[in-house]
Tab-separated table of C-alpha atoms (C1' of nucleotides) and ligand atoms in Angstrom:
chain	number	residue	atom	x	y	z
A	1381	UNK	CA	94.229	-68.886	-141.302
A	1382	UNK	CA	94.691	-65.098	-139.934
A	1383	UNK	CA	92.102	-62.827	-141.285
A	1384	UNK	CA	92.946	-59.706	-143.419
A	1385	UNK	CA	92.726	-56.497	-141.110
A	1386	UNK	CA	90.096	-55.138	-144.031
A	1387	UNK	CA	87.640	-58.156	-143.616
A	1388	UNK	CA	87.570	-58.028	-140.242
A	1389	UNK	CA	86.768	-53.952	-139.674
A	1390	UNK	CA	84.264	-54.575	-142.723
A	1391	UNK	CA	82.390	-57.603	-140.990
A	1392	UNK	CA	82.718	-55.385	-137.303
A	1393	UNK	CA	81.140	-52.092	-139.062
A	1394	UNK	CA	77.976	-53.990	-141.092
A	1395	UNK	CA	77.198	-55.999	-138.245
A	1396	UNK	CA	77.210	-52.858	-136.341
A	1397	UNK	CA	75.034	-50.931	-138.532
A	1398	UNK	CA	78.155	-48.599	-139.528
A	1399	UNK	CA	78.912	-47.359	-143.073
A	1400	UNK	CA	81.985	-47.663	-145.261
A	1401	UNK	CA	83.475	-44.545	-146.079
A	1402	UNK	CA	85.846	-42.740	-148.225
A	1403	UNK	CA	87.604	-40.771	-144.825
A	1404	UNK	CA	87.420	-44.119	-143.330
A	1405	UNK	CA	89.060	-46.192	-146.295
A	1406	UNK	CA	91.962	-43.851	-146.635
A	1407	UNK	CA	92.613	-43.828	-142.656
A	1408	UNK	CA	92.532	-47.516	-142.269
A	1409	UNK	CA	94.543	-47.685	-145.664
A	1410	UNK	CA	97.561	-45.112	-144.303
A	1411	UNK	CA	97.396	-46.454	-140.930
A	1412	UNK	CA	98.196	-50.137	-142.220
A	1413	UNK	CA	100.877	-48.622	-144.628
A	1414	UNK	CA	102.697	-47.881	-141.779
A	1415	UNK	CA	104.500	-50.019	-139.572
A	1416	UNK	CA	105.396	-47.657	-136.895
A	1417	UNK	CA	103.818	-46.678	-133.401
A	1418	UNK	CA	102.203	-43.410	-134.797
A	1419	UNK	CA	100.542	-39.891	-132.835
A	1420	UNK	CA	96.940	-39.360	-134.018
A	1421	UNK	CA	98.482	-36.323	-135.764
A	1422	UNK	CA	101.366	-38.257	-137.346
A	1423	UNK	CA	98.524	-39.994	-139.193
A	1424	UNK	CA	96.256	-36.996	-139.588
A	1425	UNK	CA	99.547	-35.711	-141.887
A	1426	UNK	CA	99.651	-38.929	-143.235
A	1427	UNK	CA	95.886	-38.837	-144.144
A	1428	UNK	CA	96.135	-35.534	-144.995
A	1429	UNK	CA	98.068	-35.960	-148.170
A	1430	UNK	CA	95.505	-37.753	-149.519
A	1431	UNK	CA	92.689	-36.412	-148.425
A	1432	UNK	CA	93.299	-32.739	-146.700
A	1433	UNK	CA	89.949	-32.001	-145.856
A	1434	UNK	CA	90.269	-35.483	-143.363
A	1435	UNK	CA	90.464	-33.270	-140.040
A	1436	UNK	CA	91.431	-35.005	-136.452
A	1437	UNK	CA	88.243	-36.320	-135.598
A	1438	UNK	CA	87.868	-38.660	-137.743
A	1439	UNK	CA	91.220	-39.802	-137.570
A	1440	UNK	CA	90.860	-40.102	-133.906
A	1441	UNK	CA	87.105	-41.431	-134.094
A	1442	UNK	CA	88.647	-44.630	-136.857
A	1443	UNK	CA	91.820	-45.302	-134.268
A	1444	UNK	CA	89.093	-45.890	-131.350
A	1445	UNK	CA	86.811	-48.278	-134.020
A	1446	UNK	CA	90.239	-50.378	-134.829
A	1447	UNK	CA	91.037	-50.762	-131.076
A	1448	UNK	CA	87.563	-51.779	-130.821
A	1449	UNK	CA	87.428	-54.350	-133.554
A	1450	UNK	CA	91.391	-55.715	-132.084
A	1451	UNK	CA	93.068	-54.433	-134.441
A	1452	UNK	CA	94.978	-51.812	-133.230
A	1453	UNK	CA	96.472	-50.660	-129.918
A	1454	UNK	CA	97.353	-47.739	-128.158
A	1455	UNK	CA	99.865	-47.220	-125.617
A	1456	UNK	CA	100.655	-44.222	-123.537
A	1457	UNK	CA	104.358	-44.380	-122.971
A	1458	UNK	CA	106.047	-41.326	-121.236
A	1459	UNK	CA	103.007	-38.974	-120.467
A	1460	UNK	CA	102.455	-36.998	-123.753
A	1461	UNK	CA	100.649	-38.081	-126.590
A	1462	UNK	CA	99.581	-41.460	-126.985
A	1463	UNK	CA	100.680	-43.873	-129.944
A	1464	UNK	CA	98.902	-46.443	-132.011
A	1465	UNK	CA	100.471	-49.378	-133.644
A	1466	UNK	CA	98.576	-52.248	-135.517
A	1467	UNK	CA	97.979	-55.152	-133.266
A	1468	UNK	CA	100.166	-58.453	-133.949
A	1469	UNK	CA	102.119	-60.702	-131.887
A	1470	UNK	CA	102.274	-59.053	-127.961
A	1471	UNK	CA	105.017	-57.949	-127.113
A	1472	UNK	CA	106.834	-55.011	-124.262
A	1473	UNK	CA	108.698	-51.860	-125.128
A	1474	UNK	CA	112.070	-50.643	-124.574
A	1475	UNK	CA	111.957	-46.423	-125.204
A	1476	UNK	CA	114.741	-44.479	-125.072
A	1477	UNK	CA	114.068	-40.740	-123.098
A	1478	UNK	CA	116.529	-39.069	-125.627
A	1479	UNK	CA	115.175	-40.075	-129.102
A	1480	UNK	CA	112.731	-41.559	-128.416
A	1481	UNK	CA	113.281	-44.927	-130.306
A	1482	UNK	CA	111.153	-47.838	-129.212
A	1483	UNK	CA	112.446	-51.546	-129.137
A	1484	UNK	CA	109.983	-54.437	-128.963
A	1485	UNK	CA	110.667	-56.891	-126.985
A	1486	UNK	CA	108.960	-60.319	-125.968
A	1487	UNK	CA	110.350	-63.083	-123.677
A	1488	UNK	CA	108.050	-65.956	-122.173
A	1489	UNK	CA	110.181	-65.962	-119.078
A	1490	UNK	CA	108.334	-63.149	-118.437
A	1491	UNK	CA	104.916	-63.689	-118.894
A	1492	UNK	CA	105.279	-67.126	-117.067
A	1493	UNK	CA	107.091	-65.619	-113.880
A	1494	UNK	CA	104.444	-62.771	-114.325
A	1495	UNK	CA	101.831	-65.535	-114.730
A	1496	UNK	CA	103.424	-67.155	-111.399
A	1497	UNK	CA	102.983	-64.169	-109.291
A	1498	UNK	CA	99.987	-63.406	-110.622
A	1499	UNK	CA	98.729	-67.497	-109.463
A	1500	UNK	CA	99.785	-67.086	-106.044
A	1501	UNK	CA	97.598	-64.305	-105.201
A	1502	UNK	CA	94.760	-65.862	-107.341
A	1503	UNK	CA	94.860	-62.328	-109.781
A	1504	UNK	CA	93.456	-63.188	-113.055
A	1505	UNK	CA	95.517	-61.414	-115.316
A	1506	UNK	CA	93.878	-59.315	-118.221
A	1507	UNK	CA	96.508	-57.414	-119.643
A	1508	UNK	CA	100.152	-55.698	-118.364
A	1509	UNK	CA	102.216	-53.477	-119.697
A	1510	UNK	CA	105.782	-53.420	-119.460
A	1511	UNK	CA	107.709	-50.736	-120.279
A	1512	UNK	CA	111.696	-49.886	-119.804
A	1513	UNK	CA	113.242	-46.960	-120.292
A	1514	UNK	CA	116.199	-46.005	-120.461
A	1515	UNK	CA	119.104	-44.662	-122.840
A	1516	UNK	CA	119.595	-46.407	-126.836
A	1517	UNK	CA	122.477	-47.609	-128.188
A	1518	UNK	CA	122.950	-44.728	-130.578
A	1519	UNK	CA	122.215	-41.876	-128.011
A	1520	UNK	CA	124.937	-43.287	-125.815
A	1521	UNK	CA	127.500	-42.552	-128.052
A	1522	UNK	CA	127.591	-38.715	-128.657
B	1136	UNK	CA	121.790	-46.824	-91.409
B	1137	UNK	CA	117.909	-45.273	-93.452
B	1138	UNK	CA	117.839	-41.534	-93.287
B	1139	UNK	CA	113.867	-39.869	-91.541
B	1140	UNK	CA	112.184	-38.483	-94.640
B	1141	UNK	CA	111.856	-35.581	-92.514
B	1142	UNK	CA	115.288	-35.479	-92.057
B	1143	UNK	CA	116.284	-35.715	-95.907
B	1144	UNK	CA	113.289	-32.868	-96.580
B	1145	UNK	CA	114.683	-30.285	-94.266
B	1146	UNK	CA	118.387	-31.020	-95.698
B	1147	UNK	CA	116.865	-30.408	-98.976
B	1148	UNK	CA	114.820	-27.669	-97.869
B	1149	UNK	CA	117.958	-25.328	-96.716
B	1150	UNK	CA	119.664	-26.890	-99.205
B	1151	UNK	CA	117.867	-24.827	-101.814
B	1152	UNK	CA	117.023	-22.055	-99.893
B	1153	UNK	CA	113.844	-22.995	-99.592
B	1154	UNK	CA	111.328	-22.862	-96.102
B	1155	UNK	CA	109.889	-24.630	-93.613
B	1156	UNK	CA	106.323	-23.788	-93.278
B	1157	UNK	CA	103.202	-24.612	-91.266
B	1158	UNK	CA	101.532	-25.807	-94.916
B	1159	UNK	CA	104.510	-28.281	-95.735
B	1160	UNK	CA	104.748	-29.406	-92.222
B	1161	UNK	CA	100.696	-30.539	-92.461
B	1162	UNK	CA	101.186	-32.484	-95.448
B	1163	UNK	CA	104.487	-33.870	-95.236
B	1164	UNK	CA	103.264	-35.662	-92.237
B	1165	UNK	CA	99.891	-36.768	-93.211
B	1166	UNK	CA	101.542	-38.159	-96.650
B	1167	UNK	CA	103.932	-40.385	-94.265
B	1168	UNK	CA	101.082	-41.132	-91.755
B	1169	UNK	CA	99.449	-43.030	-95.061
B	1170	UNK	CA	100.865	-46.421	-96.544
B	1171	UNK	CA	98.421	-46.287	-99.862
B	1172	UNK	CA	98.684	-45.080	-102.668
B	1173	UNK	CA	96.748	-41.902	-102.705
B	1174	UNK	CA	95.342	-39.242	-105.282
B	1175	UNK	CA	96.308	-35.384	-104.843
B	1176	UNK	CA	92.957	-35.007	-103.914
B	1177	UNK	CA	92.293	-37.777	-101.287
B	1178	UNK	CA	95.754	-36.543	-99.877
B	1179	UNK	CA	94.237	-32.686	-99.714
B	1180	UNK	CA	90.894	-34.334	-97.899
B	1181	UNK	CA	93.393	-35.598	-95.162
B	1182	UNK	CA	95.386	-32.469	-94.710
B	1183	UNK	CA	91.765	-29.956	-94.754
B	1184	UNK	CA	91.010	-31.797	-91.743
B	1185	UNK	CA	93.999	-30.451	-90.016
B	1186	UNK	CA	94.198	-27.000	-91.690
B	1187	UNK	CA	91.039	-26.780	-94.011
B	1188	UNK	CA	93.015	-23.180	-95.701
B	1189	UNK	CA	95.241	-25.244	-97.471
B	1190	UNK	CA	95.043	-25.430	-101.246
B	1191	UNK	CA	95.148	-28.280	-104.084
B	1192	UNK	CA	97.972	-26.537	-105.090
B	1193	UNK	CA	100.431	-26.583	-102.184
B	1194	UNK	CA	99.520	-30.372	-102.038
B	1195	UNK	CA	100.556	-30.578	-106.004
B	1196	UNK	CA	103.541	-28.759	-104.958
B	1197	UNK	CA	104.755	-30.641	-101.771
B	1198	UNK	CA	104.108	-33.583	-103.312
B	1199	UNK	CA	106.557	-32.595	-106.520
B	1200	UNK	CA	108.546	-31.504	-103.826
B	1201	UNK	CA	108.639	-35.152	-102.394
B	1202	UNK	CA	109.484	-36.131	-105.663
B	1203	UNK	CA	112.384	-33.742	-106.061
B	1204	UNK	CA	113.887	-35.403	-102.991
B	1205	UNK	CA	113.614	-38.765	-103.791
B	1206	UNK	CA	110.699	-39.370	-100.705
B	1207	UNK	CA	107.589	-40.006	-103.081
B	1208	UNK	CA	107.025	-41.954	-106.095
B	1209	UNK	CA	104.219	-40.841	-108.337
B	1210	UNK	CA	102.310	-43.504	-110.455
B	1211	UNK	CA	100.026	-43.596	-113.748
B	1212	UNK	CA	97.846	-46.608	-113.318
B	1213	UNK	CA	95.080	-46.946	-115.908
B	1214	UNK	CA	94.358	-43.377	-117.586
B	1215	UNK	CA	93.002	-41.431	-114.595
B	1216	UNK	CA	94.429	-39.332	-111.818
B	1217	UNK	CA	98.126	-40.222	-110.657
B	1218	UNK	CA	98.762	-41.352	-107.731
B	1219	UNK	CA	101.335	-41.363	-104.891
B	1220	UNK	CA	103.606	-43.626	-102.447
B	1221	UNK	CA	105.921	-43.186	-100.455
B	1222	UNK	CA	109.376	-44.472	-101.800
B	1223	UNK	CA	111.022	-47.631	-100.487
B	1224	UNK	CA	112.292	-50.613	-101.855
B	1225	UNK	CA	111.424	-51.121	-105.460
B	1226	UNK	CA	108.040	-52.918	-106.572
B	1227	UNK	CA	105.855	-53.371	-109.506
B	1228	UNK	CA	101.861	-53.261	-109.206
B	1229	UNK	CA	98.995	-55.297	-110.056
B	1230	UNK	CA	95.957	-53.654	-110.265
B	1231	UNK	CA	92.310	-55.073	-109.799
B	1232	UNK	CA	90.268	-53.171	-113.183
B	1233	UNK	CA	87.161	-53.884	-110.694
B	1234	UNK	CA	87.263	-52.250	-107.452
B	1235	UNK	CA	91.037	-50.681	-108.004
B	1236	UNK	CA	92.769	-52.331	-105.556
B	1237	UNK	CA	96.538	-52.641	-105.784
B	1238	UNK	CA	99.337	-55.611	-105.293
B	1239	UNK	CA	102.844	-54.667	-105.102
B	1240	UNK	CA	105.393	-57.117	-106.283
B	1241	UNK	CA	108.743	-57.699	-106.785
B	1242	UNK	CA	111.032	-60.204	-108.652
B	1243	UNK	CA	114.723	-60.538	-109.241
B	1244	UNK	CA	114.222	-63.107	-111.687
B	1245	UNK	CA	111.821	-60.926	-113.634
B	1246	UNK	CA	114.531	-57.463	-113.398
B	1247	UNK	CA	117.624	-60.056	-114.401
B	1248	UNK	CA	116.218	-61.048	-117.565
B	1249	UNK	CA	115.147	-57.371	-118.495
B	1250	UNK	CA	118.312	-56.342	-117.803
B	1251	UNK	CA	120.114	-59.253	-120.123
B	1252	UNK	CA	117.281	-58.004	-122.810
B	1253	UNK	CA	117.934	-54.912	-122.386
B	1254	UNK	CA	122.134	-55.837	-122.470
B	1255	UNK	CA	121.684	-57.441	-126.112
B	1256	UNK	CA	120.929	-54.207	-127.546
B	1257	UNK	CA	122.986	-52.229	-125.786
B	1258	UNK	CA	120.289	-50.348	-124.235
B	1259	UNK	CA	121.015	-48.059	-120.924
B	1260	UNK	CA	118.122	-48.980	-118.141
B	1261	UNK	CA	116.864	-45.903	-116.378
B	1262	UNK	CA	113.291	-46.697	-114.849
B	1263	UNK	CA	110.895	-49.383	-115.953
B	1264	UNK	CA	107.497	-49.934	-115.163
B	1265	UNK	CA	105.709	-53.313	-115.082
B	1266	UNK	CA	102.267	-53.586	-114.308
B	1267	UNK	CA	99.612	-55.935	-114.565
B	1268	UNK	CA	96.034	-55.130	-114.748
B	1269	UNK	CA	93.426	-57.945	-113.669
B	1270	UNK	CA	90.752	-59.174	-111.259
B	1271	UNK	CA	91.747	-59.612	-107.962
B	1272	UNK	CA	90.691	-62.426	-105.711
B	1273	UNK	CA	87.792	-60.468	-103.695
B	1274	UNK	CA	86.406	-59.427	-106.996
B	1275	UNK	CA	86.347	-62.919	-108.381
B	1276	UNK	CA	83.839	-64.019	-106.443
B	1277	UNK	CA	80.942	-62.388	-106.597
C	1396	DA	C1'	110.387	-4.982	-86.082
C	1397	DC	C1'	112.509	-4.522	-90.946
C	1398	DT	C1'	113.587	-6.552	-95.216
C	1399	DG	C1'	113.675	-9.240	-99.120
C	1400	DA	C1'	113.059	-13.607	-100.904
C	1401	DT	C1'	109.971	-17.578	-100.786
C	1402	DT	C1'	105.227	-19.553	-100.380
C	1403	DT	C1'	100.604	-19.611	-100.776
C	1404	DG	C1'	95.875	-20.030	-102.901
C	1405	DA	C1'	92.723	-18.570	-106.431
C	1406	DA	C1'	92.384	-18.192	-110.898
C	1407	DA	C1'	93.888	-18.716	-115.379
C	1408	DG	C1'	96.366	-21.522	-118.738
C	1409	DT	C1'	97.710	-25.910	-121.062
C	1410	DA	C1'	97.763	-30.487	-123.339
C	1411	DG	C1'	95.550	-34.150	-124.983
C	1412	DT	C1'	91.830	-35.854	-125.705
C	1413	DT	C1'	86.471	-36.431	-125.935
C	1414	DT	C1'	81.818	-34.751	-126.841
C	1415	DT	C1'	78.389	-31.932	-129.113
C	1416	DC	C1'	75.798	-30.495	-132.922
C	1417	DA	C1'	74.526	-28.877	-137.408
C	1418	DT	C1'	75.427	-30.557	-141.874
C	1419	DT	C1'	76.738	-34.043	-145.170
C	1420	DG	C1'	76.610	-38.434	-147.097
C	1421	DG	C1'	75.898	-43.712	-147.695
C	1422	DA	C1'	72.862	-47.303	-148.922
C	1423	DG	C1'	68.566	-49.877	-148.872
C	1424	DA	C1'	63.727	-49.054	-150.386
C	1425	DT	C1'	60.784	-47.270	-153.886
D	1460	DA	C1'	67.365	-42.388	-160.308
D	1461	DT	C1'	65.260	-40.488	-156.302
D	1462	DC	C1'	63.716	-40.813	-151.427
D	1463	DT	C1'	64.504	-41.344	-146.827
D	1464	DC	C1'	66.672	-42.019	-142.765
D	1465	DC	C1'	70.203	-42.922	-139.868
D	1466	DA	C1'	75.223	-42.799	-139.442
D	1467	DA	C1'	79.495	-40.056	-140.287
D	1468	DT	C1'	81.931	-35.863	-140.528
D	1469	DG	C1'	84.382	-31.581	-139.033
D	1470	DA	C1'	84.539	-27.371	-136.374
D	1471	DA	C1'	84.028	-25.882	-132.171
D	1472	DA	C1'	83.206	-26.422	-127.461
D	1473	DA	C1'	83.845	-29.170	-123.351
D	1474	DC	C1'	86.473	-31.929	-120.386
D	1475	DT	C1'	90.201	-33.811	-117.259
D	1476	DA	C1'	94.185	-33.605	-114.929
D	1477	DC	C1'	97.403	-31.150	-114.292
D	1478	DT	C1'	100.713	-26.743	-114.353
D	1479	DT	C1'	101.725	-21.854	-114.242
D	1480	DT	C1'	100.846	-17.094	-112.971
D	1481	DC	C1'	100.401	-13.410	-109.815
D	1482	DA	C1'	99.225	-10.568	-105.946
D	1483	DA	C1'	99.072	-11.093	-101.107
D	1484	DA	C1'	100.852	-13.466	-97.045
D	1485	DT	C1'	104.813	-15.711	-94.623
D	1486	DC	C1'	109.253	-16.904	-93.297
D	1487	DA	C1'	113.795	-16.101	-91.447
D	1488	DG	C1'	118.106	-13.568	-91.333
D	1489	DT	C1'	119.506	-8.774	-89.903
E	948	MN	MN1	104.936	-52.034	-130.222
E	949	MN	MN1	103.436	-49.274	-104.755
E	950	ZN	ZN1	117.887	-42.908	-128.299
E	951	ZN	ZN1	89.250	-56.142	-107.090
DNA sequence: ACTGATTTGAAAGTAGTTTTCATTGGAGAT
DNA sequence: ATCTCCAATGAAAACTACTTTCAAATCAGT
């Protein structure tokens, strides 16, 4: 049975002697609404709309606690601003350099070949990122 | 038959009506004189031995310069400082989280299937980057 | 050597965080 | 309900890794 994202960040801040908040309910709360790979400042607007005395920090400060506690991730694609998505199932990105779209992708084939590699020089393999980029569908055609 | 890099940088040099110079000369040739991957910095370090005037700067710049030409590939590993290689054939990293060490690595069976992902939704490659963060053999054991 | 554009190096500027610190606020104890 | 104390907050400052600016120095074609 998967655990709710809310039980787990409530069991992670008691048994770390952290408080529940109202900046912190309303973060967690927008940043689960969403299903998107989001800018600290694309939440911060989010947030703000609720709350608009929320400033960056905190928004910034909650992304690093859910990344601790697993249940987000960030990823730094390109070399701007990094985005946050909620953790799930792993998967790779496709990004387009016009739009900036993101595909997910996932394929085993992959991670085994990866996994492969990885055996022959006896590299134990903690995480990877693998990231394509290229041009979408849509911004091919115009 | 493989152009010199020298070759290609002068030809781009006069190209773009741009010069040769003592500064460019220095670093151009300790860059190739290296087969690592190597921070601005550690690169600078190499050339103040030979001409301790030069600046971070011109390093930045010859180095972008590299770029521009199609001689240098410049990395993001991690979150840190980027770093630079020489181009060649194409390869993917792993990289040891412990001491930093690097594995290249390269697999047509791996670039086919990203390419038939990457075919199913129409989606135009332009660069990828695969890399695979871990604990290298030496660092195992210990 | 003269000339005019390019290069250089120090310093300043920038982007995206990350830390500091004074103040506010949550929650168990009284 | 009030106390008390430690954690959380937000504004501002600091930080890192570049990137740009600008005046002085260099290069290379007359
Ligand atoms: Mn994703
Ligand atoms: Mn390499
Ligand atoms: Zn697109
Ligand atoms: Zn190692």
């Amino acid at each position: 049975m998967v655990q709710e994202p809310l039980e787990v960040l409530n069991r992670y801040l008691t048994e770390h002697g952290m408080k529940h908040t109202r900046q912190r309910e309303i973060i967690v709360e927008e940043f689960f609404k969403s299903n998107k790979h989001l800018q600290i400042e694309e939440l911060l607007n989010q947030v703000k709309k609720v709350e608009p005395s929320i400033g960056y920090v905190t928004v910034y400060r909650t992304l690093m606690l859910l990344k601790e506690c697993g249940l987000a991730h960030q990823r730094h694609f390109g070399e701007g601003k990094s985005l946050f998505e909620k953790a799930g199932d792993h998967h790779d990105h496709m990004i387009c350099i016009k739009c900036g779209s993101i595909h997910e992708f996932e394929d085993d084939r992959i991670e085994k070949l990866q996994d492969q590699i990885a055996k022959r020089i006896n590299f134990k393999i903690v995480s990877h990122r693998h990231e394509v980029y290229g041009c979408c569908s849509r911004c091919q055609n115009e």
